[in-house]
mmCIF file of C-alpha atoms in Angstrom:
data_model
loop_
_atom_site.group_PDB
_atom_site.id
_atom_site.type_symbol
_atom_site.label_atom_id
_atom_site.label_comp_id
_atom_site.label_asym_id
_atom_site.label_seq_id
_atom_site.Cartn_x
_atom_site.Cartn_y
_atom_site.Cartn_z
ATOM 1 C CA MET A 1 -161.614 -32.469 -242.192
ATOM 2 C CA ASN A 2 -161.720 -34.983 -239.293
ATOM 3 C CA LEU A 3 -160.943 -38.707 -239.470
ATOM 4 C CA PHE A 4 -164.601 -39.725 -239.785
ATOM 5 C CA GLU A 5 -165.148 -37.335 -242.722
ATOM 6 C CA ALA A 6 -161.972 -38.565 -244.424
ATOM 7 C CA VAL A 7 -163.021 -42.230 -244.136
ATOM 8 C CA TYR A 8 -166.568 -41.375 -245.254
ATOM 9 C CA GLU A 9 -165.334 -39.630 -248.382
ATOM 10 C CA LEU A 10 -162.915 -42.465 -249.116
ATOM 11 C CA PHE A 11 -165.720 -45.002 -249.532
ATOM 12 C CA LEU A 12 -168.680 -42.862 -250.556
ATOM 13 C CA PRO A 13 -168.833 -40.201 -253.286
ATOM 14 C CA ALA A 14 -168.361 -36.730 -251.848
ATOM 15 C CA ALA A 15 -171.252 -34.314 -252.187
ATOM 16 C CA CYS A 16 -170.875 -31.155 -254.239
ATOM 17 C CA ALA A 17 -168.998 -28.494 -252.283
ATOM 18 C CA SER A 18 -171.655 -25.928 -253.161
ATOM 19 C CA CYS A 19 -175.140 -27.455 -253.077
ATOM 20 C CA LYS A 20 -174.091 -30.300 -250.711
ATOM 21 C CA GLU A 21 -176.600 -32.589 -252.408
ATOM 22 C CA ALA A 22 -175.583 -33.794 -255.851
ATOM 23 C CA PRO A 23 -172.491 -36.001 -256.167
ATOM 24 C CA ALA A 24 -169.356 -34.030 -256.895
ATOM 25 C CA ALA A 25 -167.445 -34.455 -260.107
ATOM 26 C CA GLY A 26 -163.654 -34.455 -260.184
ATOM 27 C CA SER A 27 -163.637 -30.695 -259.663
ATOM 28 C CA GLY A 28 -165.413 -31.024 -256.313
ATOM 29 C CA LEU A 29 -168.574 -29.435 -257.688
ATOM 30 C CA CYS A 30 -171.570 -30.942 -259.447
ATOM 31 C CA GLU A 31 -172.169 -30.006 -263.063
ATOM 32 C CA ALA A 32 -174.893 -27.475 -262.239
ATOM 33 C CA CYS A 33 -172.869 -25.647 -259.580
ATOM 34 C CA GLU A 34 -169.748 -25.580 -261.729
ATOM 35 C CA ALA A 35 -171.852 -23.969 -264.451
ATOM 36 C CA GLY A 36 -172.853 -21.332 -261.879
ATOM 37 C CA LEU A 37 -169.287 -20.115 -261.381
ATOM 38 C CA PRO A 38 -168.284 -16.722 -262.839
ATOM 39 C CA ASP A 39 -167.854 -16.621 -266.598
ATOM 40 C CA ALA A 40 -164.678 -15.582 -268.367
ATOM 41 C CA ALA A 41 -165.135 -11.871 -267.654
ATOM 42 C CA VAL A 42 -163.016 -10.252 -264.919
ATOM 43 C CA HIS A 43 -163.461 -6.906 -263.209
ATOM 44 C CA LEU A 44 -161.656 -4.346 -261.102
ATOM 45 C CA ALA A 45 -162.629 -4.615 -257.445
ATOM 46 C CA VAL A 46 -163.977 -1.500 -255.728
ATOM 47 C CA LEU A 47 -162.039 -1.333 -252.452
ATOM 48 C CA SER A 48 -162.546 1.155 -249.659
ATOM 49 C CA ASP A 49 -158.900 1.078 -248.574
ATOM 50 C CA THR A 50 -157.197 3.465 -250.965
ATOM 51 C CA GLY A 51 -153.757 2.087 -250.102
ATOM 52 C CA ALA A 52 -154.496 -1.199 -251.856
ATOM 53 C CA PRO A 53 -153.062 -1.617 -255.366
ATOM 54 C CA PRO A 54 -155.542 -1.945 -258.249
ATOM 55 C CA THR A 55 -157.066 -5.389 -257.806
ATOM 56 C CA VAL A 56 -158.581 -7.535 -260.549
ATOM 57 C CA VAL A 57 -160.910 -10.368 -259.515
ATOM 58 C CA ALA A 58 -162.653 -13.252 -261.246
ATOM 59 C CA GLY A 59 -166.077 -12.664 -259.699
ATOM 60 C CA ALA A 60 -168.234 -11.818 -256.708
ATOM 61 C CA TYR A 61 -168.068 -13.740 -253.454
ATOM 62 C CA GLU A 62 -171.480 -15.333 -253.712
ATOM 63 C CA GLY A 63 -173.283 -18.484 -254.804
ATOM 64 C CA PRO A 64 -171.264 -21.559 -255.810
ATOM 65 C CA LEU A 65 -168.005 -19.600 -255.770
ATOM 66 C CA ALA A 66 -168.418 -18.569 -252.126
ATOM 67 C CA GLU A 67 -169.337 -22.106 -251.112
ATOM 68 C CA ALA A 68 -166.397 -23.582 -252.996
ATOM 69 C CA LEU A 69 -163.926 -21.165 -251.422
ATOM 70 C CA ASN A 70 -165.224 -21.894 -247.933
ATOM 71 C CA GLU A 71 -165.047 -25.660 -248.445
ATOM 72 C CA TYR A 72 -161.540 -25.373 -249.886
ATOM 73 C CA LYS A 73 -160.209 -23.161 -247.086
ATOM 74 C CA GLU A 74 -162.040 -24.350 -244.015
ATOM 75 C CA ARG A 75 -162.728 -28.012 -244.735
ATOM 76 C CA GLY A 76 -159.602 -28.892 -246.663
ATOM 77 C CA ARG A 77 -161.314 -29.975 -249.898
ATOM 78 C CA ARG A 78 -158.214 -29.636 -252.005
ATOM 79 C CA GLN A 79 -159.813 -31.184 -255.065
ATOM 80 C CA LEU A 80 -161.393 -27.752 -255.516
ATOM 81 C CA ALA A 81 -157.946 -26.269 -256.128
ATOM 82 C CA GLY A 82 -158.111 -27.003 -259.841
ATOM 83 C CA VAL A 83 -161.305 -25.092 -260.540
ATOM 84 C CA LEU A 84 -160.339 -22.252 -258.171
ATOM 85 C CA ALA A 85 -156.874 -21.931 -259.703
ATOM 86 C CA GLY A 86 -158.534 -21.792 -263.107
ATOM 87 C CA LEU A 87 -160.586 -18.824 -261.934
ATOM 88 C CA LEU A 88 -157.511 -17.151 -260.454
ATOM 89 C CA ALA A 89 -155.661 -17.589 -263.743
ATOM 90 C CA ARG A 90 -158.128 -15.265 -265.500
ATOM 91 C CA PRO A 91 -157.241 -12.016 -263.693
ATOM 92 C CA LEU A 92 -153.590 -13.100 -263.601
ATOM 93 C CA GLU A 93 -153.538 -13.369 -267.371
ATOM 94 C CA ILE A 94 -154.866 -9.819 -267.723
ATOM 95 C CA VAL A 95 -152.559 -8.278 -265.115
ATOM 96 C CA GLY A 96 -149.526 -10.342 -266.097
ATOM 97 C CA ALA A 97 -149.746 -9.133 -269.692
ATOM 98 C CA GLU A 98 -149.200 -5.586 -268.419
ATOM 99 C CA LEU A 99 -146.377 -6.556 -266.035
ATOM 100 C CA PRO A 100 -143.880 -8.808 -267.846
ATOM 101 C CA GLY A 101 -141.462 -10.505 -265.490
ATOM 102 C CA ALA A 102 -143.702 -10.028 -262.462
ATOM 103 C CA VAL A 103 -143.556 -12.481 -259.568
ATOM 104 C CA LEU A 104 -146.521 -13.675 -257.537
ATOM 105 C CA VAL A 105 -146.520 -12.993 -253.803
ATOM 106 C CA PRO A 106 -149.394 -14.774 -252.024
ATOM 107 C CA ILE A 107 -150.970 -13.315 -248.903
ATOM 108 C CA PRO A 108 -149.946 -15.775 -246.163
ATOM 109 C CA PRO A 109 -152.187 -17.277 -243.485
ATOM 110 C CA THR A 110 -151.295 -16.870 -239.833
ATOM 111 C CA ARG A 111 -149.381 -19.737 -238.286
ATOM 112 C CA ALA A 112 -152.505 -20.776 -236.390
ATOM 113 C CA ALA A 113 -154.665 -20.779 -239.534
ATOM 114 C CA ARG A 114 -152.120 -22.781 -241.481
ATOM 115 C CA ARG A 115 -151.845 -25.306 -238.672
ATOM 116 C CA GLU A 116 -155.638 -25.662 -238.496
ATOM 117 C CA ARG A 117 -156.106 -25.970 -242.271
ATOM 118 C CA GLY A 118 -153.021 -28.046 -242.886
ATOM 119 C CA PHE A 119 -151.771 -25.975 -245.822
ATOM 120 C CA ASP A 120 -151.162 -22.488 -247.199
ATOM 121 C CA HIS A 121 -154.320 -22.235 -249.267
ATOM 122 C CA VAL A 122 -153.414 -19.191 -251.395
ATOM 123 C CA ALA A 123 -149.863 -20.307 -252.206
ATOM 124 C CA HIS A 124 -151.267 -23.723 -253.121
ATOM 125 C CA LEU A 125 -153.513 -22.106 -255.750
ATOM 126 C CA CYS A 126 -150.599 -20.135 -257.205
ATOM 127 C CA ALA A 127 -148.561 -23.237 -258.035
ATOM 128 C CA GLY A 128 -148.300 -23.505 -261.798
ATOM 129 C CA LEU A 129 -149.630 -20.001 -262.441
ATOM 130 C CA GLY A 130 -146.299 -18.196 -262.341
ATOM 131 C CA GLU A 131 -143.146 -17.696 -260.323
ATOM 132 C CA VAL A 132 -144.129 -17.604 -256.663
ATOM 133 C CA ARG A 133 -142.131 -15.910 -253.911
ATOM 134 C CA ARG A 134 -143.303 -16.450 -250.333
ATOM 135 C CA CYS A 135 -141.679 -13.345 -248.928
ATOM 136 C CA LEU A 136 -144.465 -12.245 -246.577
ATOM 137 C CA ARG A 137 -145.189 -13.646 -243.134
ATOM 138 C CA ALA A 138 -148.278 -13.172 -241.019
ATOM 139 C CA ARG A 139 -148.325 -12.308 -237.357
ATOM 140 C CA PRO A 140 -151.202 -13.382 -235.106
ATOM 141 C CA ARG A 141 -154.258 -11.218 -235.636
ATOM 142 C CA PRO A 142 -157.743 -11.050 -234.107
ATOM 143 C CA ASP A 143 -160.714 -12.603 -235.846
ATOM 144 C CA SER A 144 -162.226 -9.943 -238.106
ATOM 145 C CA VAL A 145 -165.753 -10.958 -237.114
ATOM 146 C CA GLY A 146 -167.206 -8.179 -234.965
ATOM 147 C CA LEU A 147 -164.488 -5.654 -235.797
ATOM 148 C CA SER A 148 -165.324 -2.281 -237.277
ATOM 149 C CA ARG A 149 -163.873 -1.284 -240.641
ATOM 150 C CA ALA A 150 -161.281 0.901 -238.897
ATOM 151 C CA GLN A 151 -160.352 -1.934 -236.532
ATOM 152 C CA ARG A 152 -159.971 -4.355 -239.433
ATOM 153 C CA ARG A 153 -157.704 -1.895 -241.194
ATOM 154 C CA GLU A 154 -155.507 -1.473 -238.113
ATOM 155 C CA ALA A 155 -155.371 -5.236 -237.527
ATOM 156 C CA ALA A 156 -154.279 -5.771 -241.128
ATOM 157 C CA ARG A 157 -151.581 -3.111 -240.918
ATOM 158 C CA SER A 158 -149.956 -4.763 -237.917
ATOM 159 C CA SER A 159 -150.340 -8.344 -239.117
ATOM 160 C CA LEU A 160 -147.854 -8.598 -241.996
ATOM 161 C CA ASP A 161 -144.102 -8.395 -242.292
ATOM 162 C CA VAL A 162 -141.453 -9.414 -244.820
ATOM 163 C CA VAL A 163 -139.035 -12.328 -244.643
ATOM 164 C CA PRO A 164 -135.759 -10.370 -244.969
ATOM 165 C CA ARG A 165 -133.646 -13.052 -246.660
ATOM 166 C CA ARG A 166 -136.337 -13.592 -249.281
ATOM 167 C CA VAL A 167 -137.054 -9.971 -250.151
ATOM 168 C CA ALA A 168 -133.464 -8.788 -250.571
ATOM 169 C CA ALA A 169 -132.817 -10.630 -253.830
ATOM 170 C CA LEU A 170 -136.276 -9.822 -255.156
ATOM 171 C CA ALA A 171 -135.866 -6.130 -254.440
ATOM 172 C CA ALA A 172 -132.468 -6.153 -256.144
ATOM 173 C CA SER A 173 -133.969 -7.723 -259.272
ATOM 174 C CA SER A 174 -136.393 -4.786 -259.719
ATOM 175 C CA ARG A 175 -139.098 -7.218 -260.827
ATOM 176 C CA PRO A 176 -142.647 -6.048 -260.065
ATOM 177 C CA VAL A 177 -144.848 -7.900 -257.602
ATOM 178 C CA ILE A 178 -148.427 -9.067 -258.107
ATOM 179 C CA LEU A 179 -150.096 -9.710 -254.771
ATOM 180 C CA VAL A 180 -152.434 -12.708 -254.713
ATOM 181 C CA ASP A 181 -155.315 -13.391 -252.326
ATOM 182 C CA ASP A 182 -158.405 -15.556 -252.378
ATOM 183 C CA ILE A 183 -161.049 -13.049 -251.210
ATOM 184 C CA VAL A 184 -160.863 -9.274 -250.899
ATOM 185 C CA THR A 185 -163.296 -7.138 -248.930
ATOM 186 C CA THR A 186 -162.033 -3.674 -248.006
ATOM 187 C CA GLY A 187 -158.534 -4.148 -249.388
ATOM 188 C CA ALA A 188 -156.939 -3.556 -245.972
ATOM 189 C CA THR A 189 -154.810 -6.697 -246.121
ATOM 190 C CA LEU A 190 -153.598 -5.930 -249.645
ATOM 191 C CA SER A 191 -152.836 -2.368 -248.576
ATOM 192 C CA ALA A 192 -150.762 -3.617 -245.626
ATOM 193 C CA ALA A 193 -148.927 -6.139 -247.785
ATOM 194 C CA ALA A 194 -148.136 -3.566 -250.452
ATOM 195 C CA ALA A 195 -146.864 -1.131 -247.810
ATOM 196 C CA VAL A 196 -144.373 -3.544 -246.218
ATOM 197 C CA LEU A 197 -143.095 -4.724 -249.599
ATOM 198 C CA ARG A 198 -142.652 -1.170 -250.839
ATOM 199 C CA ARG A 199 -140.722 -0.285 -247.699
ATOM 200 C CA ALA A 200 -138.429 -3.177 -248.576
ATOM 201 C CA GLY A 201 -137.776 -1.610 -251.980
ATOM 202 C CA MET A 202 -140.228 -3.467 -254.200
ATOM 203 C CA SER A 203 -142.732 -2.261 -256.757
ATOM 204 C CA VAL A 204 -146.293 -3.503 -256.140
ATOM 205 C CA PRO A 205 -148.407 -2.169 -258.999
ATOM 206 C CA ALA A 206 -151.293 -4.665 -258.872
ATOM 207 C CA ALA A 207 -153.076 -7.469 -257.097
ATOM 208 C CA VAL A 208 -155.427 -10.280 -258.085
ATOM 209 C CA ALA A 209 -157.970 -12.358 -256.212
ATOM 210 C CA ILE A 210 -160.560 -14.981 -256.963
ATOM 211 C CA ALA A 211 -163.492 -13.111 -255.453
ATOM 212 C CA ALA A 212 -164.530 -9.736 -254.074
ATOM 213 C CA ALA A 213 -166.920 -9.543 -251.144
ATOM 214 C CA GLU A 214 -169.011 -6.493 -250.299
#
């Protein structure tokens, strides 16, 4: 969000993050678009990368949910965090019930993405949903736009590493890890994250995300 947009939103009601027309409520969405978010049901994502742990998501990456995620990530509309975290809590509740004592490990943005957005958008959503350990770090990676599925998989595999001082104690505790992401597509990033954590001695039996994209 640039300075002009920030000043504009300070004095005039922000438009709904989804339809961009009706005034937004406190959630960042208008009443109609908020009603169009996924219902309470969750489902298991169908991922083409077989190395990814079983991943439970709140809904499909489409409609108001897709718009809200894009506005939250790319335009810094952090008021959407409440409604998005509420959606993330649904799959976490299901998975967490099967994995008592599990810790949440968010998929990190690259340094460049975090600098551009101004915050770690996935870790921000995890706050208040469980014990969070930021023990992954992201290396620079190419934009996935225009890459083939195989190229995306290879880029994901080389883009993540562990933070040694943070994983040692976690590995010693034997507590399971639930990976957390905002959007999953092929599962390549989750597969890469699970692989590096497992090499560090951790159990990664499951993952959750807000949305699954085809």
